Every structure is written in structure tokens, then in C-alpha cells.
Tab-separated table of C-alpha atoms and ligand atoms in Angstrom:
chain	number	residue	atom	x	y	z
A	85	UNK	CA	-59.922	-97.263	-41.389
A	86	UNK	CA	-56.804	-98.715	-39.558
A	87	UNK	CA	-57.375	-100.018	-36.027
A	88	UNK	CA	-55.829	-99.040	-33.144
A	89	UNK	CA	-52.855	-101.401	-32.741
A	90	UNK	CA	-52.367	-100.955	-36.751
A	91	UNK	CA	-52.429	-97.026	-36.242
A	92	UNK	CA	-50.056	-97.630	-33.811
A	93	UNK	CA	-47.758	-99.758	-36.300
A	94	UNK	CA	-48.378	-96.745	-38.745
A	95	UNK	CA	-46.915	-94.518	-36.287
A	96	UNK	CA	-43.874	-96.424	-35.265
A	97	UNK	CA	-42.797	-97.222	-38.745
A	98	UNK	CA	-43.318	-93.188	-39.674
A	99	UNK	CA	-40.764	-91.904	-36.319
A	100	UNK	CA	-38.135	-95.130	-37.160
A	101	UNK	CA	-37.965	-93.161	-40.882
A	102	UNK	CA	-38.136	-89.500	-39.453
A	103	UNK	CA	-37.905	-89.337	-35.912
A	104	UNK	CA	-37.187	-85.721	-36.082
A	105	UNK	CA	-40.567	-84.885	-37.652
A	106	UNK	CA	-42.838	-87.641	-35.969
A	107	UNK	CA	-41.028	-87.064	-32.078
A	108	UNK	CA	-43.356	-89.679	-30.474
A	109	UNK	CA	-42.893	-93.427	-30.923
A	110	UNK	CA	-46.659	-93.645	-30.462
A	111	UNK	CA	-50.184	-91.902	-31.412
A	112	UNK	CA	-51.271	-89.355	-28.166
A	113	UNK	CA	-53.609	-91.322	-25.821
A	114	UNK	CA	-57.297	-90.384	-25.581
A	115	UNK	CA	-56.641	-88.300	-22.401
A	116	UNK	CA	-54.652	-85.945	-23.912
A	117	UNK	CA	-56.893	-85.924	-27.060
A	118	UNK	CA	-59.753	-85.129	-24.445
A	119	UNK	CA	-57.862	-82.382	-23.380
A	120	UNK	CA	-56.824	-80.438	-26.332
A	121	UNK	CA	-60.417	-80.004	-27.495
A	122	UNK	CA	-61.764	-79.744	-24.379
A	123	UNK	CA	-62.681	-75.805	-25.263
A	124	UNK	CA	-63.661	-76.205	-28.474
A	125	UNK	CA	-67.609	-77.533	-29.838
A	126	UNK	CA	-69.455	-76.983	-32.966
A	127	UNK	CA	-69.925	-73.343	-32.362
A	128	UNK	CA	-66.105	-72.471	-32.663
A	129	UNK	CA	-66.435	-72.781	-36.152
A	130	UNK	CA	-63.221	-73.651	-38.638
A	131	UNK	CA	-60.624	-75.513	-36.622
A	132	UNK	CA	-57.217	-75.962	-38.125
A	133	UNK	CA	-55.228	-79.372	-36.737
A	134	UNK	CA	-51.621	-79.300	-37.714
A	135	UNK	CA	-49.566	-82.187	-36.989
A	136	UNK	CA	-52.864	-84.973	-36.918
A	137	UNK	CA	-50.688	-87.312	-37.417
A	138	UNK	CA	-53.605	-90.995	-37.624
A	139	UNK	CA	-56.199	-88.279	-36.631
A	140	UNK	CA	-56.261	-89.178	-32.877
A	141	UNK	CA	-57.114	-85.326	-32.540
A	142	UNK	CA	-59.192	-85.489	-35.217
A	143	UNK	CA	-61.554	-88.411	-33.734
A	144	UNK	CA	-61.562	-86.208	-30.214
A	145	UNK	CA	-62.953	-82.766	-32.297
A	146	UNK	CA	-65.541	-84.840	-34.321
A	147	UNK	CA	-66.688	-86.266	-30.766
A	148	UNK	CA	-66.982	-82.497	-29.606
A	149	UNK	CA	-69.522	-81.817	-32.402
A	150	UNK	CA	-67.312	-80.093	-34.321
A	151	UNK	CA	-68.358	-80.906	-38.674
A	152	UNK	CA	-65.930	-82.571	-40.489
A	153	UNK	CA	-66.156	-80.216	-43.173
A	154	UNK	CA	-65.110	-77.183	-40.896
A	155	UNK	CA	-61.448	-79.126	-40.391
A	156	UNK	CA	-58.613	-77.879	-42.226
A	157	UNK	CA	-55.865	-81.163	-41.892
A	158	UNK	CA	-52.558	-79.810	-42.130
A	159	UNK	CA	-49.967	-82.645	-41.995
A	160	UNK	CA	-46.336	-82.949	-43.749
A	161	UNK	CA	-46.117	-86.226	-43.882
A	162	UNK	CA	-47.211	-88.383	-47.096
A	163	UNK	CA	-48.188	-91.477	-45.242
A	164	UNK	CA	-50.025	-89.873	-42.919
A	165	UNK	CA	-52.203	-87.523	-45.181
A	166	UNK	CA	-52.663	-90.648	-47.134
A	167	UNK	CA	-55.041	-91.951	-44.231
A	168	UNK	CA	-56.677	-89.041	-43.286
A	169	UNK	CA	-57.638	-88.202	-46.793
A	170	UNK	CA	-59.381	-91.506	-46.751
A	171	UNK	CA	-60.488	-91.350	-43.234
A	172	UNK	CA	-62.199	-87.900	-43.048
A	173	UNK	CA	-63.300	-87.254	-46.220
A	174	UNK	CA	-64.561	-84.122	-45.594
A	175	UNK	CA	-62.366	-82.514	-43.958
A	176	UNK	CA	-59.524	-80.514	-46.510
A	177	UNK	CA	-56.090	-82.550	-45.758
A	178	UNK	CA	-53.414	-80.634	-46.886
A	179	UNK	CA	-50.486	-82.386	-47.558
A	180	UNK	CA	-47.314	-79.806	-46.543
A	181	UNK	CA	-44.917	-78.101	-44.257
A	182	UNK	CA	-47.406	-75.817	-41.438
A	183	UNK	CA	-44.442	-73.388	-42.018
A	184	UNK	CA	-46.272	-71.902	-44.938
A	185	UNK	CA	-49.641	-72.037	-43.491
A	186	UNK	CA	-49.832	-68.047	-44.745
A	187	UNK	CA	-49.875	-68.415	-48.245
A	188	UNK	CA	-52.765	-71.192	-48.249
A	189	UNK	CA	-56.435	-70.239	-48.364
A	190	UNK	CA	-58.683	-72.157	-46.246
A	191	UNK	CA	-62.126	-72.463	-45.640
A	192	UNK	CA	-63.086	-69.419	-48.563
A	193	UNK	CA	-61.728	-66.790	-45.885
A	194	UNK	CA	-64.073	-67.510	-43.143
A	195	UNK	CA	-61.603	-67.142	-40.059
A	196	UNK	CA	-60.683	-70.325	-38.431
A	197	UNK	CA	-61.904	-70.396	-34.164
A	198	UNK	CA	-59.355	-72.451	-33.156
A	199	UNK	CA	-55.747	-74.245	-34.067
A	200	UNK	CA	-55.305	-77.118	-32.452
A	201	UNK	CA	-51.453	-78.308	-32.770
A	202	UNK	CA	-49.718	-81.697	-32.363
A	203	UNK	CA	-46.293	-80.135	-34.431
A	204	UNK	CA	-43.283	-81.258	-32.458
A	205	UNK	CA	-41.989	-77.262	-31.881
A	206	UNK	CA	-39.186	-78.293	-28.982
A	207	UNK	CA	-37.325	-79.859	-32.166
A	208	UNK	CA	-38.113	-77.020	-34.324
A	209	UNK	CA	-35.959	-73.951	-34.902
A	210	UNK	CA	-37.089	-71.063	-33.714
A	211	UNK	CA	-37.714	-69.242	-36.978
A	212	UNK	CA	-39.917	-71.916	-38.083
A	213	UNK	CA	-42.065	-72.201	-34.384
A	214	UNK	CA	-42.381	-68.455	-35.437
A	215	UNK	CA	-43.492	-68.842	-39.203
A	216	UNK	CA	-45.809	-71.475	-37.785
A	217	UNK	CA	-47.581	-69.124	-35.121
A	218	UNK	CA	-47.599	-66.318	-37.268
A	219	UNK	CA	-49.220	-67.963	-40.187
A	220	UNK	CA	-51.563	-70.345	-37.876
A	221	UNK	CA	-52.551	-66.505	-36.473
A	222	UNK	CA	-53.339	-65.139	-39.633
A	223	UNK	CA	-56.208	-67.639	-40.157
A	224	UNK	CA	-57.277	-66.912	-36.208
A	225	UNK	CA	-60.116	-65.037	-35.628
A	226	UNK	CA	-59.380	-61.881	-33.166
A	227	UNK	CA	-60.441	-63.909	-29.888
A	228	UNK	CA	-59.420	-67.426	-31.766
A	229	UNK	CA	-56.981	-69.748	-29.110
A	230	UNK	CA	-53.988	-71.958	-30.550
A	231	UNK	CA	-53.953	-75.033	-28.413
A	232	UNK	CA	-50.558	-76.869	-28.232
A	233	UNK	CA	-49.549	-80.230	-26.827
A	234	UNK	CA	-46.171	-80.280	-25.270
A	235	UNK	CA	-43.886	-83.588	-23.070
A	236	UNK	CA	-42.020	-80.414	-21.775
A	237	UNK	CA	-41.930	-78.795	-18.326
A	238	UNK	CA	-43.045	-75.269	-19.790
A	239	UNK	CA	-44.681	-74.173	-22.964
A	240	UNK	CA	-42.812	-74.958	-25.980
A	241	UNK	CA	-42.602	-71.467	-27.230
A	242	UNK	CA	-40.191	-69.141	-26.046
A	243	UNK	CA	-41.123	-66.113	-24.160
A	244	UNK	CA	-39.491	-63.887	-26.280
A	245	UNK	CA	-40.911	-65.220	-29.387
A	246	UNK	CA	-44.210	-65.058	-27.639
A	247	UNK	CA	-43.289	-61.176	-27.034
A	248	UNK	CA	-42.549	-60.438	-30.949
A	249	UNK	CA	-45.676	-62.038	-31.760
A	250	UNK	CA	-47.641	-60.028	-29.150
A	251	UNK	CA	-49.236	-63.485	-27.629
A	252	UNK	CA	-49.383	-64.665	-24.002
A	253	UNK	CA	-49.662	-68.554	-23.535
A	254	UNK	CA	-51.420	-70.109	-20.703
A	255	UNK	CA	-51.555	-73.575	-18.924
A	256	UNK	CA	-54.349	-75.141	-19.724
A	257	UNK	CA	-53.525	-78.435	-17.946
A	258	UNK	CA	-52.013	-81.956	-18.428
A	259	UNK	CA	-51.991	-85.620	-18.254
A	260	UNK	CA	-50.241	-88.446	-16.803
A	261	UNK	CA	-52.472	-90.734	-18.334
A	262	UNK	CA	-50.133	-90.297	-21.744
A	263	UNK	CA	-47.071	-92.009	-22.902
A	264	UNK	CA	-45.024	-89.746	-21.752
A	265	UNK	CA	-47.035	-87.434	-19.621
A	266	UNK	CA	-48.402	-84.321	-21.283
A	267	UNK	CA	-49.325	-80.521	-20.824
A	268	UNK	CA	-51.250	-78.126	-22.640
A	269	UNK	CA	-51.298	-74.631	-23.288
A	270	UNK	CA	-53.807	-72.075	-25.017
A	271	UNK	CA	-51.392	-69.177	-26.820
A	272	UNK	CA	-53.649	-66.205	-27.747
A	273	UNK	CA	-53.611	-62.799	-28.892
A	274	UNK	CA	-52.808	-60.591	-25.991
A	275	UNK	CA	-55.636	-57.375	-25.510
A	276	UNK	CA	-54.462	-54.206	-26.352
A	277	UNK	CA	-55.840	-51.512	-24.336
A	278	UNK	CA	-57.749	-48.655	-26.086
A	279	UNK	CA	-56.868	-45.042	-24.185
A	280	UNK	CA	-60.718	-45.302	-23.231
A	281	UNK	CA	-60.485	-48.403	-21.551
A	282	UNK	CA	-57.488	-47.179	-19.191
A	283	UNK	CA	-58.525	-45.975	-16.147
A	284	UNK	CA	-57.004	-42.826	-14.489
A	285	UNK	CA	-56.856	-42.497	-10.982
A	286	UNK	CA	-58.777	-39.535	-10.023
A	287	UNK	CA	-57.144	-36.664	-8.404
A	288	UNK	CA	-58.178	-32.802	-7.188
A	289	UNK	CA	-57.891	-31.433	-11.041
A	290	UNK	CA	-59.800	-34.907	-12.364
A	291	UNK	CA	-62.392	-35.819	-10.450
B	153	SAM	C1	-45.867	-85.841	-32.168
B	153	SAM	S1	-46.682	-86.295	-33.707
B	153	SAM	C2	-48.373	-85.951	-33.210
B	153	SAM	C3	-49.392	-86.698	-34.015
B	153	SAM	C4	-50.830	-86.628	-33.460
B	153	SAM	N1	-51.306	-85.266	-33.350
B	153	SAM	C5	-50.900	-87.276	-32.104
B	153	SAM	O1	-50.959	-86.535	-31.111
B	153	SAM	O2	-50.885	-88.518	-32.049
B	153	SAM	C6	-46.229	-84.914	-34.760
B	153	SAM	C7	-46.986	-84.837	-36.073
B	153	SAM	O3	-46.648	-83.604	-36.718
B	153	SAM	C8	-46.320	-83.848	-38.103
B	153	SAM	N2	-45.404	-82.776	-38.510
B	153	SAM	C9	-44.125	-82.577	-38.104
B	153	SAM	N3	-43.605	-81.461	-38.656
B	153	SAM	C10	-44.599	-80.919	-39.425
B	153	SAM	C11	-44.685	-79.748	-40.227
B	153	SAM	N4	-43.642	-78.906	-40.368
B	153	SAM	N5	-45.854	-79.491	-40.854
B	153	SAM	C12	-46.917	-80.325	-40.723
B	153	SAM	N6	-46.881	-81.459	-39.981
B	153	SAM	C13	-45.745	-81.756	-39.343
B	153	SAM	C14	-45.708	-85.243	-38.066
B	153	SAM	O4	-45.699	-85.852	-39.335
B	153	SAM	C15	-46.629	-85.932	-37.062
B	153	SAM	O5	-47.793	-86.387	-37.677
């Protein structure tokens, strides 16, 4: 295992290659990292990290409780899945694009309880953000959350993409103790009323 100023080395070398892709000049700060997982434990069951980057996400879930072997590591870039591979060896790193999360099996079908995402969507197209979500949502339990870091003023994804998708996202909170300071939001499934559930007002005829 790397330590910290190394992993921070790692990092820089990884954005001056791809800047696009990496989109931070350094690893997320353990404030933020407390915050992502902060609703997630060992009873969430299968989390899915995309984007972990030198597993500074990773570190925070494992601290929650959370079993190695119930994280799914989805990161595109070689050198980084290199050293989480060796790292957290029992977790299932999967080097590749979170774009085609939906055609991947994970965890034999047991629905994941939580995403937890450190993808750079503001420098994303929005076709891909929605590939992403809608694949990352396909391995989501009904009531699972999708927890997303952003350096943005609002939540990274669009409202109207968050309307085709049928999802609401809400703040969750944020951090100035970060380089730069961070927010995050939890994007879920939004409730669809059953007839039974709506309630009519009653009147002379419907008591
Ligand atoms: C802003 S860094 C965050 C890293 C780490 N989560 C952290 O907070 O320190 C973005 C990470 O997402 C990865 N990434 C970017 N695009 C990706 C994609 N399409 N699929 C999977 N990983 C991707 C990058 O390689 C990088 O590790």
C-alpha cells in the first residue's frame, strides 16, 4: 500500500496524462470521504464505488463496517485499478468505462444498497451521465440511494435528465474542509403513488 503523499503523487501524475477523466489534481480529503458514506454501514449490503480513484472512498466505507467483499470497484483507469486490485483484495475491481455498468453482473444478482460515485459527470456528456445512472440504477435495490460528490454549486445532473430517469436528487451536504470545497447529493428513485395511497378529499357523495 502507497502512502499518503505517494497516493497523492499517483494522483497528480494520472490528471497531468488525462485531466479530463481524473478532474482533480488531488485524492478527496477525509471530510468529504466522511461524508459520502455517512448513510451507509454494514447493513446496506452491496455498495458499488465508481470512480475510487487510490480508494480514499474505499478506506471511508471499510471504516463504516461495510465487508470488503460486498464492494464492487468500478474504475476506468489502468493505473488506478492496478492499486486497488492489490489494495482490497476482496473487493471485485473492475477495470472499465461505468458507462456500461448494465451489461456487467455483480455480486451473483444480489441488488447493490448503495452507489457511491466519485465519476467527474460536470465533464461528461449528457448521454453518458445518463447511461451511467441508468445502469448504476439497474443494480439499485428499489429504496437503494446513489451518492455523488460534486465542486459545483448544484447537483451535477441535470433536472431534466433527472425527469427521464424518474429520480429526484437531494442535498445531502458539503465541505469546506476539501481542496476545492465539496457538496453532496443522494439521487433516488422517486415514489410512485398507487391509486390506494391517494387520498380524496371527502365531499357530500364520498364521505
Ligand atoms: C475526481 S476523481 C475521484 C477519485 C476518488 N473517488 C477521490 O475522490 O479521490 C475521478 C475518478 O473517476 C475515474 N473515472 C473517470 N471516468 C470514469 C469512467 N467513465 N468510468 C470509471 N471511472 C472513471 C477516474 O479515473 C478517477 O479515478
Amino acid at each position: 500500500m502507497l502512502n499518503r503523499s505517494s497516493e497523492t503523487l499517483q494522483f497528480f501524475r494520472a490528471w497531468l496524462s488525462d485531466p479530463l477523466r481524473v478532474a482533480a489534481v488531488t485524492p478527496s480529503g477525509r471530510a468529504l470521504a466522511a461524508l459520502i458514506v455517512s448513510e451507509v454501514s454494514a447493513e446496506t449490503g452491496p455498495i458499488l464505488e465508481l470512480g475510487p480513484g487510490t480508494g480514499v472512498f474505499t478506506r471511508a466505507l471499510l471504516a463504516r463496517g461495510v465487508a470488503e467483499e460486498k464492494l464492487a470497484l468500478i474504475e476506468f483507469g489502468s493505473e488506478f485499478a492496478a492499486k486497488l486490485n492489490a489494495d482490497f483484495p476482496r473487493a471485485k475491481t473492475l477495470c472499465m468505462d461505468a458507462a456500461r455498468l448494465r451489461s456487467v453482473e455483480l455480486f451473483d444478482d444480489t441488488p447493490a444498497g448503495a452507489v457511491i460515485s466519485g465519476l467527474p459527470l460536470l465533464s461528461m456528456p449528457p448521454r453518458t451521465v445518463y447511461s451511467i445512472l441508468e445502469g448504476a440504477f439497474a443494480h439499485l435495490r428499489t429504496n437503494g440511494a446513489f451518492y455523488q460528490f460534486t465542486y459545483g454549486p448544484r447537483c451535477p445532473v441535470s433536472r431534466p435528465l433527472l425527469d427521464r430517469l424518474g429520480l429526484k436528487a437531494t442535498y445531502l451536504g458539503g465541505t469546506f474542509a476539501n481542496v476545492p470545497p465539496a457538496a453532496v447529493y443522494r439521487i433516488q428513485r422517486r415514489k410512485i403513488l398507487r391509486i390506494a395511497e391517494i387520498r380524496v378529499r371527502p365531499t357530500a357523495d364520498n364521505p
